[in-house]
mmCIF file of N, CA, C and O in Angstrom:
data_model
loop_
_atom_site.group_PDB
_atom_site.id
_atom_site.type_symbol
_atom_site.label_atom_id
_atom_site.label_comp_id
_atom_site.label_asym_id
_atom_site.label_seq_id
_atom_site.Cartn_x
_atom_site.Cartn_y
_atom_site.Cartn_z
ATOM 1 N N ASN A 1 -59.225 -24.600 -36.699
ATOM 2 C CA ASN A 1 -58.786 -24.935 -35.340
ATOM 3 C C ASN A 1 -58.720 -26.602 -35.552
ATOM 4 O O ASN A 1 -59.699 -27.086 -35.376
ATOM 5 N N LEU A 2 -57.769 -27.141 -35.003
ATOM 6 C CA LEU A 2 -57.697 -28.522 -34.959
ATOM 7 C C LEU A 2 -58.280 -29.086 -33.781
ATOM 8 O O LEU A 2 -58.954 -30.346 -33.879
ATOM 9 N N ALA A 3 -58.142 -28.476 -32.665
ATOM 10 C CA ALA A 3 -59.079 -28.968 -31.292
ATOM 11 C C ALA A 3 -60.568 -28.909 -31.746
ATOM 12 O O ALA A 3 -61.333 -29.993 -31.466
ATOM 13 N N TRP A 4 -61.107 -28.066 -32.455
ATOM 14 C CA TRP A 4 -62.590 -28.045 -32.848
ATOM 15 C C TRP A 4 -62.909 -29.410 -33.812
ATOM 16 O O TRP A 4 -63.778 -29.763 -33.641
ATOM 17 N N LYS A 5 -61.683 -29.262 -34.693
ATOM 18 C CA LYS A 5 -61.984 -30.442 -35.642
ATOM 19 C C LYS A 5 -61.937 -31.759 -35.173
ATOM 20 O O LYS A 5 -62.975 -32.485 -35.275
ATOM 21 N N LEU A 6 -61.389 -31.749 -34.199
ATOM 22 C CA LEU A 6 -61.496 -33.142 -33.175
ATOM 23 C C LEU A 6 -62.449 -33.322 -32.510
ATOM 24 O O LEU A 6 -63.278 -34.409 -32.361
ATOM 25 N N ALA A 7 -62.996 -32.241 -31.738
ATOM 26 C CA ALA A 7 -64.272 -32.309 -31.052
ATOM 27 C C ALA A 7 -65.519 -32.570 -31.893
ATOM 28 O O ALA A 7 -66.342 -33.028 -31.248
ATOM 29 N N SER A 8 -65.476 -31.839 -33.039
ATOM 30 C CA SER A 8 -66.726 -32.188 -33.720
ATOM 31 C C SER A 8 -66.813 -33.286 -34.700
ATOM 32 O O SER A 8 -67.632 -33.397 -35.427
ATOM 33 N N SER A 9 -65.889 -34.108 -34.530
ATOM 34 C CA SER A 9 -65.864 -35.425 -35.428
ATOM 35 C C SER A 9 -66.929 -36.237 -35.051
ATOM 36 O O SER A 9 -67.180 -36.420 -34.011
ATOM 37 N N ARG A 10 -67.456 -36.817 -36.051
ATOM 38 C CA ARG A 10 -68.703 -37.706 -35.904
ATOM 39 C C ARG A 10 -68.376 -39.093 -36.282
ATOM 40 O O ARG A 10 -69.231 -40.043 -35.763
ATOM 41 N N SER A 11 -67.165 -39.429 -36.787
ATOM 42 C CA SER A 11 -66.997 -40.789 -36.962
ATOM 43 C C SER A 11 -65.481 -41.223 -36.484
ATOM 44 O O SER A 11 -64.916 -40.364 -36.155
ATOM 45 N N GLU A 12 -65.296 -42.487 -36.087
ATOM 46 C CA GLU A 12 -64.138 -42.858 -35.557
ATOM 47 C C GLU A 12 -62.826 -42.364 -36.678
ATOM 48 O O GLU A 12 -62.096 -41.903 -36.148
ATOM 49 N N LYS A 13 -62.979 -42.593 -37.750
ATOM 50 C CA LYS A 13 -61.955 -42.286 -38.838
ATOM 51 C C LYS A 13 -61.567 -40.568 -38.711
ATOM 52 O O LYS A 13 -60.587 -40.455 -38.692
ATOM 53 N N SER A 14 -62.616 -40.013 -38.833
ATOM 54 C CA SER A 14 -62.481 -38.451 -38.706
ATOM 55 C C SER A 14 -61.871 -38.028 -37.516
ATOM 56 O O SER A 14 -61.104 -37.223 -37.237
ATOM 57 N N TYR A 15 -62.158 -38.725 -36.313
ATOM 58 C CA TYR A 15 -61.600 -38.549 -35.030
ATOM 59 C C TYR A 15 -60.223 -38.581 -34.783
ATOM 60 O O TYR A 15 -59.224 -37.894 -34.478
ATOM 61 N N ASN A 16 -59.757 -40.121 -35.259
ATOM 62 C CA ASN A 16 -58.560 -40.347 -35.305
ATOM 63 C C ASN A 16 -57.797 -39.583 -36.085
ATOM 64 O O ASN A 16 -56.537 -39.381 -35.891
ATOM 65 N N ASP A 17 -58.017 -39.185 -37.475
ATOM 66 C CA ASP A 17 -57.320 -38.248 -38.365
ATOM 67 C C ASP A 17 -57.104 -36.941 -37.731
ATOM 68 O O ASP A 17 -55.711 -36.351 -37.778
ATOM 69 N N ALA A 18 -58.042 -36.410 -37.132
ATOM 70 C CA ALA A 18 -57.975 -35.100 -36.374
ATOM 71 C C ALA A 18 -56.839 -35.380 -35.062
ATOM 72 O O ALA A 18 -56.205 -34.297 -34.811
ATOM 73 N N ALA A 19 -57.104 -36.324 -34.444
ATOM 74 C CA ALA A 19 -56.206 -36.605 -33.291
ATOM 75 C C ALA A 19 -54.781 -36.575 -33.634
ATOM 76 O O ALA A 19 -53.790 -36.142 -33.196
ATOM 77 N N GLN A 20 -54.504 -37.339 -34.763
ATOM 78 C CA GLN A 20 -53.125 -37.371 -35.270
ATOM 79 C C GLN A 20 -52.640 -36.147 -35.804
ATOM 80 O O GLN A 20 -51.508 -35.819 -35.536
ATOM 81 N N GLU A 21 -53.647 -35.379 -36.418
ATOM 82 C CA GLU A 21 -53.226 -34.124 -37.123
ATOM 83 C C GLU A 21 -52.552 -32.912 -35.893
ATOM 84 O O GLU A 21 -51.825 -32.279 -35.768
ATOM 85 N N LEU A 22 -53.592 -33.173 -34.905
ATOM 86 C CA LEU A 22 -53.314 -32.385 -33.754
ATOM 87 C C LEU A 22 -52.041 -32.485 -32.724
ATOM 88 O O LEU A 22 -51.154 -32.144 -32.450
ATOM 89 N N LYS A 23 -51.960 -34.008 -32.672
ATOM 90 C CA LYS A 23 -50.667 -34.417 -32.199
ATOM 91 C C LYS A 23 -49.581 -34.097 -32.786
ATOM 92 O O LYS A 23 -48.475 -33.869 -32.137
ATOM 93 N N THR A 24 -49.336 -34.027 -34.188
ATOM 94 C CA THR A 24 -48.216 -33.534 -35.031
ATOM 95 C C THR A 24 -48.021 -32.141 -34.769
ATOM 96 O O THR A 24 -46.737 -31.874 -34.693
ATOM 97 N N THR A 25 -49.071 -31.442 -34.587
ATOM 98 C CA THR A 25 -48.803 -29.728 -34.668
ATOM 99 C C THR A 25 -48.620 -29.286 -33.080
ATOM 100 O O THR A 25 -48.098 -28.316 -32.787
ATOM 101 N N ASN A 26 -49.349 -30.267 -32.048
ATOM 102 C CA ASN A 26 -49.641 -29.692 -30.733
ATOM 103 C C ASN A 26 -49.673 -30.833 -29.898
ATOM 104 O O ASN A 26 -50.873 -31.043 -29.261
ATOM 105 N N SER A 27 -48.835 -31.580 -29.549
ATOM 106 C CA SER A 27 -49.031 -32.914 -28.776
ATOM 107 C C SER A 27 -49.512 -32.695 -27.410
ATOM 108 O O SER A 27 -50.360 -33.277 -26.629
ATOM 109 N N GLU A 28 -49.038 -31.312 -26.905
ATOM 110 C CA GLU A 28 -49.217 -30.899 -25.378
ATOM 111 C C GLU A 28 -50.827 -30.505 -25.304
ATOM 112 O O GLU A 28 -51.612 -30.964 -24.492
ATOM 113 N N GLY A 29 -51.345 -30.147 -26.367
ATOM 114 C CA GLY A 29 -52.803 -29.600 -26.550
ATOM 115 C C GLY A 29 -53.523 -30.843 -26.737
ATOM 116 O O GLY A 29 -54.709 -30.857 -25.975
ATOM 117 N N LEU A 30 -53.154 -31.861 -27.528
ATOM 118 C CA LEU A 30 -53.861 -33.018 -27.476
ATOM 119 C C LEU A 30 -54.008 -33.691 -26.173
ATOM 120 O O LEU A 30 -55.128 -34.426 -25.872
ATOM 121 N N GLN A 31 -52.611 -33.777 -25.468
ATOM 122 C CA GLN A 31 -52.752 -34.533 -24.100
ATOM 123 C C GLN A 31 -53.641 -33.895 -23.010
ATOM 124 O O GLN A 31 -54.287 -34.449 -22.267
ATOM 125 N N TRP A 32 -53.867 -32.406 -23.121
ATOM 126 C CA TRP A 32 -54.530 -31.627 -22.486
ATOM 127 C C TRP A 32 -56.203 -32.164 -22.491
ATOM 128 O O TRP A 32 -56.897 -32.293 -21.707
ATOM 129 N N LEU A 33 -56.489 -32.020 -23.714
ATOM 130 C CA LEU A 33 -57.923 -32.485 -24.170
ATOM 131 C C LEU A 33 -58.016 -34.113 -23.491
ATOM 132 O O LEU A 33 -59.223 -34.353 -23.213
ATOM 133 N N LEU A 34 -57.280 -35.040 -23.707
ATOM 134 C CA LEU A 34 -57.491 -36.297 -23.526
ATOM 135 C C LEU A 34 -57.413 -36.457 -22.139
ATOM 136 O O LEU A 34 -57.862 -37.653 -21.608
ATOM 137 N N ASP A 35 -56.785 -35.511 -21.163
ATOM 138 C CA ASP A 35 -57.071 -35.765 -19.731
ATOM 139 C C ASP A 35 -58.408 -35.318 -19.343
ATOM 140 O O ASP A 35 -58.740 -35.915 -18.223
ATOM 141 N N ILE A 36 -59.288 -34.777 -20.152
ATOM 142 C CA ILE A 36 -60.568 -34.602 -19.922
ATOM 143 C C ILE A 36 -61.302 -35.773 -20.481
ATOM 144 O O ILE A 36 -61.114 -36.123 -21.539
ATOM 145 N N PRO A 37 -62.491 -36.361 -19.878
ATOM 146 C CA PRO A 37 -63.017 -37.462 -20.217
ATOM 147 C C PRO A 37 -63.877 -36.922 -21.709
ATOM 148 O O PRO A 37 -64.473 -36.100 -21.862
ATOM 149 N N CYS A 38 -63.513 -38.061 -22.767
ATOM 150 C CA CYS A 38 -64.214 -37.492 -24.090
ATOM 151 C C CYS A 38 -65.469 -37.364 -24.194
ATOM 152 O O CYS A 38 -65.869 -36.590 -25.228
ATOM 153 N N GLU A 39 -66.242 -38.081 -23.194
ATOM 154 C CA GLU A 39 -67.685 -37.966 -23.380
ATOM 155 C C GLU A 39 -68.102 -36.318 -23.069
ATOM 156 O O GLU A 39 -69.156 -36.085 -23.356
ATOM 157 N N LYS A 40 -67.227 -35.629 -22.483
ATOM 158 C CA LYS A 40 -67.578 -34.264 -22.000
ATOM 159 C C LYS A 40 -67.421 -33.249 -23.455
ATOM 160 O O LYS A 40 -67.861 -32.262 -23.228
ATOM 161 N N TRP A 41 -66.308 -33.670 -24.381
ATOM 162 C CA TRP A 41 -66.174 -32.558 -25.286
ATOM 163 C C TRP A 41 -66.100 -33.004 -26.860
ATOM 164 O O TRP A 41 -66.154 -32.539 -27.863
ATOM 165 N N SER A 42 -66.220 -34.526 -26.862
ATOM 166 C CA SER A 42 -66.350 -35.264 -28.229
ATOM 167 C C SER A 42 -67.611 -35.659 -28.779
ATOM 168 O O SER A 42 -68.271 -36.298 -28.045
ATOM 169 N N VAL A 43 -67.911 -35.093 -29.869
ATOM 170 C CA VAL A 43 -69.180 -35.603 -30.473
ATOM 171 C C VAL A 43 -69.106 -36.973 -30.636
ATOM 172 O O VAL A 43 -70.068 -37.871 -30.479
ATOM 173 N N TYR A 44 -68.034 -37.522 -31.209
ATOM 174 C CA TYR A 44 -67.873 -38.883 -31.539
ATOM 175 C C TYR A 44 -68.197 -39.848 -30.224
ATOM 176 O O TYR A 44 -68.691 -41.078 -30.337
ATOM 177 N N HIS A 45 -67.567 -39.275 -29.327
ATOM 178 C CA HIS A 45 -67.726 -40.103 -28.048
ATOM 179 C C HIS A 45 -69.114 -39.690 -27.176
ATOM 180 O O HIS A 45 -69.162 -40.331 -25.984
ATOM 181 N N SER A 46 -69.738 -39.015 -27.473
ATOM 182 C CA SER A 46 -70.961 -38.503 -26.813
ATOM 183 C C SER A 46 -72.058 -39.688 -26.604
ATOM 184 O O SER A 46 -72.343 -40.350 -27.604
ATOM 185 N N PRO A 47 -72.433 -40.114 -25.305
ATOM 186 C CA PRO A 47 -73.449 -41.101 -24.965
ATOM 187 C C PRO A 47 -74.606 -41.014 -25.656
ATOM 188 O O PRO A 47 -75.401 -41.842 -25.784
ATOM 189 N N THR A 48 -75.109 -39.752 -26.124
ATOM 190 C CA THR A 48 -76.536 -39.439 -26.472
ATOM 191 C C THR A 48 -76.097 -38.489 -27.817
ATOM 192 O O THR A 48 -75.134 -37.808 -27.945
ATOM 193 N N PRO A 49 -77.070 -38.427 -28.655
ATOM 194 C CA PRO A 49 -77.150 -37.806 -29.814
ATOM 195 C C PRO A 49 -76.868 -36.131 -29.528
ATOM 196 O O PRO A 49 -77.679 -35.796 -28.592
ATOM 197 N N ARG A 50 -76.097 -35.605 -30.288
ATOM 198 C CA ARG A 50 -75.944 -34.109 -29.841
ATOM 199 C C ARG A 50 -76.812 -33.352 -30.895
ATOM 200 O O ARG A 50 -77.291 -31.950 -30.774
ATOM 201 N N PHE A 51 -77.362 -33.630 -31.940
ATOM 202 C CA PHE A 51 -78.035 -33.140 -33.053
ATOM 203 C C PHE A 51 -77.715 -31.849 -33.520
ATOM 204 O O PHE A 51 -78.439 -30.653 -33.549
ATOM 205 N N GLY A 52 -76.201 -31.574 -33.654
ATOM 206 C CA GLY A 52 -75.735 -30.468 -33.869
ATOM 207 C C GLY A 52 -75.597 -29.410 -32.812
ATOM 208 O O GLY A 52 -75.082 -28.219 -33.190
ATOM 209 N N VAL A 53 -75.911 -29.643 -31.634
ATOM 210 C CA VAL A 53 -75.678 -28.695 -30.578
ATOM 211 C C VAL A 53 -74.335 -29.158 -29.698
ATOM 212 O O VAL A 53 -74.135 -30.265 -29.321
ATOM 213 N N TYR A 54 -73.386 -28.314 -29.788
ATOM 214 C CA TYR A 54 -71.975 -28.337 -29.213
ATOM 215 C C TYR A 54 -71.986 -28.126 -27.762
ATOM 216 O O TYR A 54 -70.957 -27.205 -27.342
ATOM 217 N N THR A 55 -72.973 -27.991 -26.741
ATOM 218 C CA THR A 55 -72.912 -27.622 -25.454
ATOM 219 C C THR A 55 -73.398 -28.736 -24.882
ATOM 220 O O THR A 55 -74.676 -29.559 -25.305
ATOM 221 N N THR A 56 -72.790 -29.081 -23.651
ATOM 222 C CA THR A 56 -73.272 -30.283 -22.800
ATOM 223 C C THR A 56 -74.601 -29.864 -21.936
ATOM 224 O O THR A 56 -75.151 -30.839 -21.272
ATOM 225 N N ASN A 57 -74.877 -28.578 -21.848
ATOM 226 C CA ASN A 57 -75.915 -28.190 -20.752
ATOM 227 C C ASN A 57 -76.822 -27.157 -21.683
ATOM 228 O O ASN A 57 -76.568 -26.070 -21.359
ATOM 229 N N ASN A 58 -77.781 -27.718 -22.374
ATOM 230 C CA ASN A 58 -78.665 -26.683 -23.059
ATOM 231 C C ASN A 58 -79.411 -25.701 -22.065
ATOM 232 O O ASN A 58 -79.599 -24.624 -22.469
ATOM 233 N N ILE A 59 -79.720 -26.299 -20.931
ATOM 234 C CA ILE A 59 -80.435 -25.487 -20.032
ATOM 235 C C ILE A 59 -79.780 -24.168 -19.606
ATOM 236 O O ILE A 59 -80.392 -23.034 -19.290
ATOM 237 N N GLU A 60 -78.391 -24.516 -19.466
ATOM 238 C CA GLU A 60 -77.420 -23.298 -18.929
ATOM 239 C C GLU A 60 -77.570 -22.200 -20.080
ATOM 240 O O GLU A 60 -77.566 -21.126 -19.619
ATOM 241 N N SER A 61 -77.586 -22.669 -21.274
ATOM 242 C CA SER A 61 -77.611 -21.626 -22.400
ATOM 243 C C SER A 61 -79.003 -20.814 -22.352
ATOM 244 O O SER A 61 -79.054 -19.801 -22.424
ATOM 245 N N ILE A 62 -80.096 -21.666 -22.203
ATOM 246 C CA ILE A 62 -81.288 -21.207 -22.175
ATOM 247 C C ILE A 62 -81.485 -19.953 -20.703
ATOM 248 O O ILE A 62 -81.933 -18.949 -20.978
ATOM 249 N N ASN A 63 -80.913 -20.457 -19.612
ATOM 250 C CA ASN A 63 -80.807 -19.620 -18.458
ATOM 251 C C ASN A 63 -80.410 -18.252 -18.642
ATOM 252 O O ASN A 63 -80.584 -17.364 -18.389
ATOM 253 N N ALA A 64 -79.151 -18.660 -19.422
ATOM 254 C CA ALA A 64 -78.078 -17.155 -19.721
ATOM 255 C C ALA A 64 -79.030 -16.188 -20.742
ATOM 256 O O ALA A 64 -79.107 -15.015 -20.350
ATOM 257 N N VAL A 65 -79.971 -16.957 -21.649
ATOM 258 C CA VAL A 65 -80.800 -15.782 -22.199
ATOM 259 C C VAL A 65 -81.745 -15.317 -21.318
ATOM 260 O O VAL A 65 -82.028 -14.091 -21.503
ATOM 261 N N LEU A 66 -82.600 -16.214 -20.671
ATOM 262 C CA LEU A 66 -83.387 -15.722 -19.979
ATOM 263 C C LEU A 66 -83.088 -14.759 -18.769
ATOM 264 O O LEU A 66 -83.948 -13.572 -18.630
ATOM 265 N N LYS A 67 -81.880 -14.724 -18.246
ATOM 266 C CA LYS A 67 -81.477 -13.769 -17.174
ATOM 267 C C LYS A 67 -81.359 -12.210 -17.944
ATOM 268 O O LYS A 67 -81.481 -11.174 -17.358
ATOM 269 N N SER A 68 -80.969 -12.330 -19.267
ATOM 270 C CA SER A 68 -80.802 -10.997 -19.785
ATOM 271 C C SER A 68 -82.126 -10.327 -20.369
ATOM 272 O O SER A 68 -81.936 -9.167 -20.607
ATOM 273 N N ILE A 69 -83.153 -11.120 -19.805
ATOM 274 C CA ILE A 69 -84.468 -10.573 -20.436
ATOM 275 C C ILE A 69 -85.019 -9.621 -19.364
ATOM 276 O O ILE A 69 -84.852 -9.775 -18.112
#
């Protein structure tokens, strides 16, 4: 999935390469992503380290698990 490849890129080069690849195959999809602030979905642009966690709100994930108990 090219969107996932773009979102999970950790370096500027891999991000730019993935963006170009997505632009070539689905320019509307790339534009849709770029209309959302990159800090919200891109590991490379994240203001804080993600440590391999691809959710912006870990507490919501924990709450979902606790609610099912």
